[in-house]
PDB file of C-alpha atoms and ligand atoms in Angstrom:
ATOM      1  CA  MET A   1      73.772  94.188  73.186  1.00 74.00           C
ATOM      2  CA  THR A   2      71.341  95.705  70.741  1.00 90.00           C
ATOM      3  CA  ASN A   3      72.008  96.818  67.175  1.00 97.00           C
ATOM      4  CA  TRP A   4      71.278 100.169  65.510  1.00 98.00           C
ATOM      5  CA  GLU A   5      68.181  99.066  63.648  1.00 98.00           C
ATOM      6  CA  GLU A   6      66.526  97.503  66.659  1.00 98.00           C
ATOM      7  CA  LEU A   7      67.375 100.472  68.889  1.00 98.00           C
ATOM      8  CA  GLU A   8      66.098 103.037  66.394  1.00 98.00           C
ATOM      9  CA  GLY A   9      62.918 100.992  65.952  1.00 98.00           C
ATOM     10  CA  ARG A  10      62.243 101.129  69.692  1.00 98.00           C
ATOM     11  CA  CYS A  11      62.876 104.889  69.757  1.00 98.00           C
ATOM     12  CA  GLN A  12      60.611 105.556  66.782  1.00 98.00           C
ATOM     13  CA  THR A  13      57.659 103.942  68.545  1.00 98.00           C
ATOM     14  CA  CYS A  14      58.518 105.109  72.078  1.00 98.00           C
ATOM     15  CA  GLN A  15      55.676 106.110  74.393  1.00 98.00           C
ATOM     16  CA  ARG A  16      57.673 106.343  77.612  1.00 98.00           C
ATOM     17  CA  CYS A  17      56.801 109.986  78.291  1.00 98.00           C
ATOM     18  CA  ALA A  18      54.262 112.625  77.311  1.00 98.00           C
ATOM     19  CA  LEU A  19      56.561 114.199  74.709  1.00 98.00           C
ATOM     20  CA  ALA A  20      55.425 111.351  72.456  1.00 98.00           C
ATOM     21  CA  ASP A  21      51.992 113.025  72.258  1.00 98.00           C
ATOM     22  CA  THR A  22      53.255 116.312  70.825  1.00 98.00           C
ATOM     23  CA  ARG A  23      56.184 115.249  68.636  1.00 98.00           C
ATOM     24  CA  THR A  24      56.192 115.333  64.843  1.00 98.00           C
ATOM     25  CA  HIS A  25      59.317 113.175  64.588  1.00 98.00           C
ATOM     26  CA  VAL A  26      61.544 111.294  66.979  1.00 99.00           C
ATOM     27  CA  VAL A  27      65.020 112.800  66.557  1.00 99.00           C
ATOM     28  CA  PHE A  28      67.163 109.712  66.945  1.00 98.00           C
ATOM     29  CA  GLY A  29      70.645 111.007  66.118  1.00 98.00           C
ATOM     30  CA  ALA A  30      72.839 111.548  63.066  1.00 98.00           C
ATOM     31  CA  GLY A  31      76.365 111.211  61.824  1.00 98.00           C
ATOM     32  CA  GLN A  32      79.068 108.611  61.644  1.00 98.00           C
ATOM     33  CA  LYS A  33      78.026 105.595  63.703  1.00 98.00           C
ATOM     34  CA  ASP A  34      81.543 104.453  64.530  1.00 97.00           C
ATOM     35  CA  ALA A  35      82.930 107.918  65.234  1.00 98.00           C
ATOM     36  CA  GLU A  36      85.481 108.453  67.985  1.00 98.00           C
ATOM     37  CA  ILE A  37      83.766 111.658  69.117  1.00 98.00           C
ATOM     38  CA  MET A  38      80.123 112.347  69.997  1.00 99.00           C
ATOM     39  CA  PHE A  39      78.315 115.656  70.576  1.00 99.00           C
ATOM     40  CA  ILE A  40      75.252 115.622  72.825  1.00 99.00           C
ATOM     41  CA  GLY A  41      72.626 118.365  73.037  1.00 98.00           C
ATOM     42  CA  GLU A  42      69.567 118.635  75.240  1.00 98.00           C
ATOM     43  CA  GLY A  43      66.621 117.987  72.974  1.00 98.00           C
ATOM     44  CA  PRO A  44      65.124 118.781  69.587  1.00 98.00           C
ATOM     45  CA  GLY A  45      63.799 122.236  68.761  1.00 98.00           C
ATOM     46  CA  GLU A  46      61.142 123.114  66.210  1.00 98.00           C
ATOM     47  CA  ASN A  47      63.212 122.519  63.059  1.00 98.00           C
ATOM     48  CA  GLU A  48      64.589 119.267  64.414  1.00 98.00           C
ATOM     49  CA  ASP A  49      61.084 118.052  65.300  1.00 98.00           C
ATOM     50  CA  LEU A  50      59.884 118.873  61.777  1.00 98.00           C
ATOM     51  CA  GLN A  51      62.843 117.251  60.002  1.00 98.00           C
ATOM     52  CA  GLY A  52      63.690 114.389  62.373  1.00 98.00           C
ATOM     53  CA  GLU A  53      67.384 115.405  62.454  1.00 98.00           C
ATOM     54  CA  PRO A  54      69.379 116.887  65.351  1.00 98.00           C
ATOM     55  CA  PHE A  55      70.798 120.410  65.164  1.00 98.00           C
ATOM     56  CA  VAL A  56      69.428 121.527  61.799  1.00 98.00           C
ATOM     57  CA  GLY A  57      68.233 125.023  62.777  1.00 97.00           C
ATOM     58  CA  ARG A  58      70.283 128.190  63.128  1.00 97.00           C
ATOM     59  CA  GLY A  59      72.145 126.793  66.133  1.00 98.00           C
ATOM     60  CA  GLY A  60      72.933 123.632  64.220  1.00 98.00           C
ATOM     61  CA  GLN A  61      74.342 125.600  61.297  1.00 98.00           C
ATOM     62  CA  LEU A  62      76.554 127.562  63.691  1.00 98.00           C
ATOM     63  CA  LEU A  63      77.683 124.320  65.323  1.00 98.00           C
ATOM     64  CA  ASP A  64      78.530 122.682  61.983  1.00 98.00           C
ATOM     65  CA  ASP A  65      80.440 125.815  60.902  1.00 98.00           C
ATOM     66  CA  MET A  66      82.444 125.886  64.139  1.00 98.00           C
ATOM     67  CA  LEU A  67      83.217 122.176  64.052  1.00 98.00           C
ATOM     68  CA  SER A  68      84.356 122.364  60.436  1.00 98.00           C
ATOM     69  CA  LEU A  69      87.059 124.781  61.635  1.00 98.00           C
ATOM     70  CA  ILE A  70      88.562 121.923  63.670  1.00 98.00           C
ATOM     71  CA  GLY A  71      88.080 119.326  60.941  1.00 98.00           C
ATOM     72  CA  LEU A  72      84.922 117.691  62.315  1.00 98.00           C
ATOM     73  CA  TYR A  73      81.979 116.841  60.045  1.00 98.00           C
ATOM     74  CA  ARG A  74      78.893 114.848  60.975  1.00 97.00           C
ATOM     75  CA  ASP A  75      78.957 112.861  57.735  1.00 95.00           C
ATOM     76  CA  THR A  76      82.484 111.646  58.250  1.00 98.00           C
ATOM     77  CA  ASN A  77      83.858 111.809  61.774  1.00 97.00           C
ATOM     78  CA  PHE A  78      81.365 112.581  64.532  1.00 98.00           C
ATOM     79  CA  TYR A  79      77.991 111.419  65.811  1.00 98.00           C
ATOM     80  CA  ILE A  80      75.406 113.795  67.278  1.00 98.00           C
ATOM     81  CA  ALA A  81      72.343 113.142  69.438  1.00 99.00           C
ATOM     82  CA  ASN A  82      70.392 114.589  72.339  1.00 98.00           C
ATOM     83  CA  ILE A  83      69.506 113.739  75.943  1.00 98.00           C
ATOM     84  CA  VAL A  84      65.810 113.588  74.948  1.00 98.00           C
ATOM     85  CA  LYS A  85      64.678 112.493  71.492  1.00 98.00           C
ATOM     86  CA  CYS A  86      61.369 114.381  71.295  1.00 99.00           C
ATOM     87  CA  ARG A  87      60.784 118.131  71.325  1.00 98.00           C
ATOM     88  CA  PRO A  88      59.702 119.673  74.618  1.00 98.00           C
ATOM     89  CA  PRO A  89      56.754 122.023  73.961  1.00 97.00           C
ATOM     90  CA  ARG A  90      57.802 125.642  73.342  1.00 96.00           C
ATOM     91  CA  ASN A  91      61.437 124.532  73.680  1.00 93.00           C
ATOM     92  CA  ARG A  92      61.313 124.420  77.467  1.00 97.00           C
ATOM     93  CA  ASP A  93      64.053 122.479  79.246  1.00 98.00           C
ATOM     94  CA  PRO A  94      63.334 118.742  79.266  1.00 98.00           C
ATOM     95  CA  LEU A  95      61.925 117.694  82.652  1.00 98.00           C
ATOM     96  CA  ASN A  96      63.947 115.318  84.803  1.00 98.00           C
ATOM     97  CA  THR A  97      61.220 112.712  84.360  1.00 98.00           C
ATOM     98  CA  GLU A  98      61.499 113.059  80.561  1.00 98.00           C
ATOM     99  CA  GLN A  99      65.295 112.815  80.727  1.00 98.00           C
ATOM    100  CA  ASP A 100      65.018 109.739  82.961  1.00 98.00           C
ATOM    101  CA  ALA A 101      62.621 108.106  80.509  1.00 98.00           C
ATOM    102  CA  CYS A 102      64.894 108.771  77.517  1.00 98.00           C
ATOM    103  CA  ILE A 103      68.505 108.598  78.695  1.00 98.00           C
ATOM    104  CA  GLY A 104      68.672 104.809  78.420  1.00 98.00           C
ATOM    105  CA  TYR A 105      68.418 105.105  74.641  1.00 98.00           C
ATOM    106  CA  LEU A 106      71.351 107.514  74.569  1.00 98.00           C
ATOM    107  CA  ARG A 107      73.367 105.163  76.789  1.00 98.00           C
ATOM    108  CA  GLU A 108      72.723 102.405  74.254  1.00 98.00           C
ATOM    109  CA  GLN A 109      73.806 104.703  71.419  1.00 98.00           C
ATOM    110  CA  ILE A 110      77.003 105.541  73.304  1.00 98.00           C
ATOM    111  CA  ALA A 111      77.685 101.818  73.778  1.00 98.00           C
ATOM    112  CA  LEU A 112      77.158 101.182  70.045  1.00 98.00           C
ATOM    113  CA  VAL A 113      79.341 104.107  68.900  1.00 98.00           C
ATOM    114  CA  GLY A 114      82.089 103.453  71.457  1.00 98.00           C
ATOM    115  CA  PRO A 115      83.453 107.019  71.464  1.00 98.00           C
ATOM    116  CA  LYS A 116      86.741 108.157  73.015  1.00 98.00           C
ATOM    117  CA  ILE A 117      85.390 111.678  73.567  1.00 99.00           C
ATOM    118  CA  ILE A 118      81.912 113.037  74.437  1.00 99.00           C
ATOM    119  CA  VAL A 119      81.296 116.769  74.143  1.00 99.00           C
ATOM    120  CA  CYS A 120      78.199 118.026  75.955  1.00 99.00           C
ATOM    121  CA  LEU A 121      76.493 120.987  74.322  1.00 99.00           C
ATOM    122  CA  GLY A 122      75.278 123.154  77.184  1.00 98.00           C
ATOM    123  CA  ARG A 123      74.369 122.716  80.816  1.00 98.00           C
ATOM    124  CA  ILE A 124      71.553 120.192  80.546  1.00 98.00           C
ATOM    125  CA  ALA A 125      73.668 117.571  78.799  1.00 98.00           C
ATOM    126  CA  ALA A 126      76.662 118.281  81.052  1.00 98.00           C
ATOM    127  CA  ASN A 127      74.464 117.900  84.143  1.00 98.00           C
ATOM    128  CA  ARG A 128      73.338 114.486  82.983  1.00 98.00           C
ATOM    129  CA  LEU A 129      76.579 113.121  81.577  1.00 98.00           C
ATOM    130  CA  ILE A 130      79.357 114.803  83.578  1.00 98.00           C
ATOM    131  CA  HIS A 131      78.005 115.619  87.040  1.00 98.00           C
ATOM    132  CA  ASP A 132      75.034 117.060  88.911  1.00 98.00           C
ATOM    133  CA  ASP A 133      74.846 120.800  89.362  1.00 98.00           C
ATOM    134  CA  TYR A 134      77.277 121.463  86.495  1.00 98.00           C
ATOM    135  CA  LYS A 135      78.118 125.151  86.136  1.00 98.00           C
ATOM    136  CA  ILE A 136      78.633 125.705  82.427  1.00 98.00           C
ATOM    137  CA  THR A 137      80.025 129.237  82.864  1.00 98.00           C
ATOM    138  CA  ARG A 138      82.710 128.033  85.229  1.00 98.00           C
ATOM    139  CA  GLU A 139      83.353 124.486  84.037  1.00 98.00           C
ATOM    140  CA  HIS A 140      83.122 124.562  80.222  1.00 98.00           C
ATOM    141  CA  GLY A 141      86.310 123.332  78.613  1.00 98.00           C
ATOM    142  CA  GLN A 142      87.360 121.190  81.596  1.00 98.00           C
ATOM    143  CA  TRP A 143      87.977 117.473  80.992  1.00 98.00           C
ATOM    144  CA  VAL A 144      86.981 114.449  83.055  1.00 98.00           C
ATOM    145  CA  GLU A 145      87.652 110.818  82.226  1.00 98.00           C
ATOM    146  CA  LYS A 146      84.968 108.284  83.176  1.00 98.00           C
ATOM    147  CA  ASP A 147      84.892 104.650  82.060  1.00 96.00           C
ATOM    148  CA  SER A 148      87.639 105.310  79.510  1.00 97.00           C
ATOM    149  CA  ILE A 149      85.711 108.157  77.839  1.00 98.00           C
ATOM    150  CA  TRP A 150      86.907 111.776  77.996  1.00 99.00           C
ATOM    151  CA  TYR A 151      84.058 114.226  78.684  1.00 99.00           C
ATOM    152  CA  THR A 152      83.931 117.978  78.277  1.00 99.00           C
ATOM    153  CA  ALA A 153      81.244 120.609  77.686  1.00 99.00           C
ATOM    154  CA  ILE A 154      81.014 123.758  75.606  1.00 99.00           C
ATOM    155  CA  TYR A 155      78.340 126.443  75.487  1.00 98.00           C
ATOM    156  CA  HIS A 156      75.170 125.415  73.674  1.00 98.00           C
ATOM    157  CA  PRO A 157      75.052 126.954  70.166  1.00 98.00           C
ATOM    158  CA  ALA A 158      71.765 128.696  71.074  1.00 98.00           C
ATOM    159  CA  ALA A 159      73.619 130.438  73.919  1.00 98.00           C
ATOM    160  CA  LEU A 160      76.259 131.605  71.419  1.00 98.00           C
ATOM    161  CA  LEU A 161      73.541 132.984  69.141  1.00 98.00           C
ATOM    162  CA  ARG A 162      72.013 134.856  72.091  1.00 98.00           C
ATOM    163  CA  ASP A 163      75.377 136.083  73.360  1.00 98.00           C
ATOM    164  CA  PRO A 164      78.119 136.155  70.698  1.00 98.00           C
ATOM    165  CA  GLY A 165      80.457 137.498  73.391  1.00 98.00           C
ATOM    166  CA  LYS A 166      80.840 133.877  74.523  1.00 98.00           C
ATOM    167  CA  LYS A 167      82.324 132.805  71.179  1.00 98.00           C
ATOM    168  CA  PRO A 168      86.008 133.493  71.954  1.00 98.00           C
ATOM    169  CA  GLU A 169      85.866 131.142  74.981  1.00 98.00           C
ATOM    170  CA  THR A 170      84.238 128.515  72.783  1.00 98.00           C
ATOM    171  CA  PHE A 171      87.006 128.804  70.209  1.00 98.00           C
ATOM    172  CA  VAL A 172      89.525 128.160  72.994  1.00 98.00           C
ATOM    173  CA  ASP A 173      87.503 125.071  73.995  1.00 98.00           C
ATOM    174  CA  LEU A 174      87.314 123.900  70.366  1.00 98.00           C
ATOM    175  CA  ARG A 175      91.086 124.119  69.972  1.00 98.00           C
ATOM    176  CA  ALA A 176      91.458 122.015  73.131  1.00 98.00           C
ATOM    177  CA  ILE A 177      88.989 119.493  71.674  1.00 98.00           C
ATOM    178  CA  ARG A 178      91.094 119.318  68.490  1.00 98.00           C
ATOM    179  CA  GLU A 179      94.170 118.657  70.634  1.00 98.00           C
ATOM    180  CA  LYS A 180      92.378 115.919  72.622  1.00 98.00           C
ATOM    181  CA  VAL A 181      91.203 114.329  69.364  1.00 98.00           C
ATOM    182  CA  ARG A 182      94.802 114.277  68.140  1.00 98.00           C
ATOM    183  CA  GLN A 183      95.821 112.566  71.385  1.00 98.00           C
ATOM    184  CA  VAL A 184      93.124 109.921  71.797  1.00 98.00           C
ATOM    185  CA  CYS A 185      91.319 109.496  68.449  1.00 98.00           C
ATOM    186  CA  PRO A 186      93.741 107.938  65.946  1.00 98.00           C
ATOM    187  CA  ARG A 187      91.100 107.408  63.214  1.00 98.00           C
ATOM    188  CA  THR A 188      89.460 110.852  63.258  1.00 98.00           C
ATOM    189  CA  TYR A 189      91.858 113.127  61.319  1.00 97.00           C
TER     190      TYR A 189
HETATM  191  N1  URA B   1      69.097 122.099  70.530  1.00 70.33           N
HETATM  192  C1  URA B   1      69.473 120.905  71.028  1.00 70.33           C
HETATM  193  O1  URA B   1      69.873 120.791  72.183  1.00 70.33           O
HETATM  194  N2  URA B   1      69.381 119.855  70.223  1.00 70.33           N
HETATM  195  C2  URA B   1      68.964 119.921  68.957  1.00 70.33           C
HETATM  196  O2  URA B   1      68.926 118.900  68.278  1.00 70.33           O
HETATM  197  C3  URA B   1      68.600 121.192  68.472  1.00 70.33           C
HETATM  198  C4  URA B   1      68.661 122.252  69.270  1.00 70.33           C
END
C-alpha cells in the first residue's frame, strides 16, 4: 500500500485526463487523515481550483456550518475529497472518462483513511460510490453497508444554495449521520 506523501505526489503531477491542461491546482483533499468519517463531493469549482482546497467557496462554507451543528470539523474529525481532483471547465459535471481516470486516487485515499462512514455530497458522488443511477431526491439519507463501510448521500451544498427548501430534509439526514457516528465511530465525538 502507498503512503500519503507518495499518493499526493502522483496526484500533483497527474496527466491522466484533459482536466490537467486547464487546472490551476490539483485539489487533493483536506482534513483529518485518520478520520472515521469522509465526505466526498464531485469535483473542484473555481475557488477550489484557485486555492487547491476542497469546498472553500460559498457551498463549502454552508457545508462547514451545517457539519459544525453535528460536531464535525475538517481540522479535527473528518476528511473531505472529491471524485475528480481537477476542475471541470465552467463547472460542468465531470465526464465518466474523467471520473474513471481519477477514481483510483480516491480509492487509495479511502484505503489510507480507513473510514467507518462515507457521506456522498450529491448525485455524482453517490452514483460512483453507492450505485449506478442513484436518485438523490428519492434516496438521500438511506444507508448501505459495503465492505464494512456505511455509505449515505445528502444533497450537494450547491443544490441547497439554489433551493433552500431542501434544507429541512438535509437537517434530518444530518441528525441521522450524527446518530450513525455515535453508533460506529467511537473516536469521533
Ligand atoms: N463542489 C464539489 O463537489 N467539490 C468541491 O470541492 C467544491 C464544490
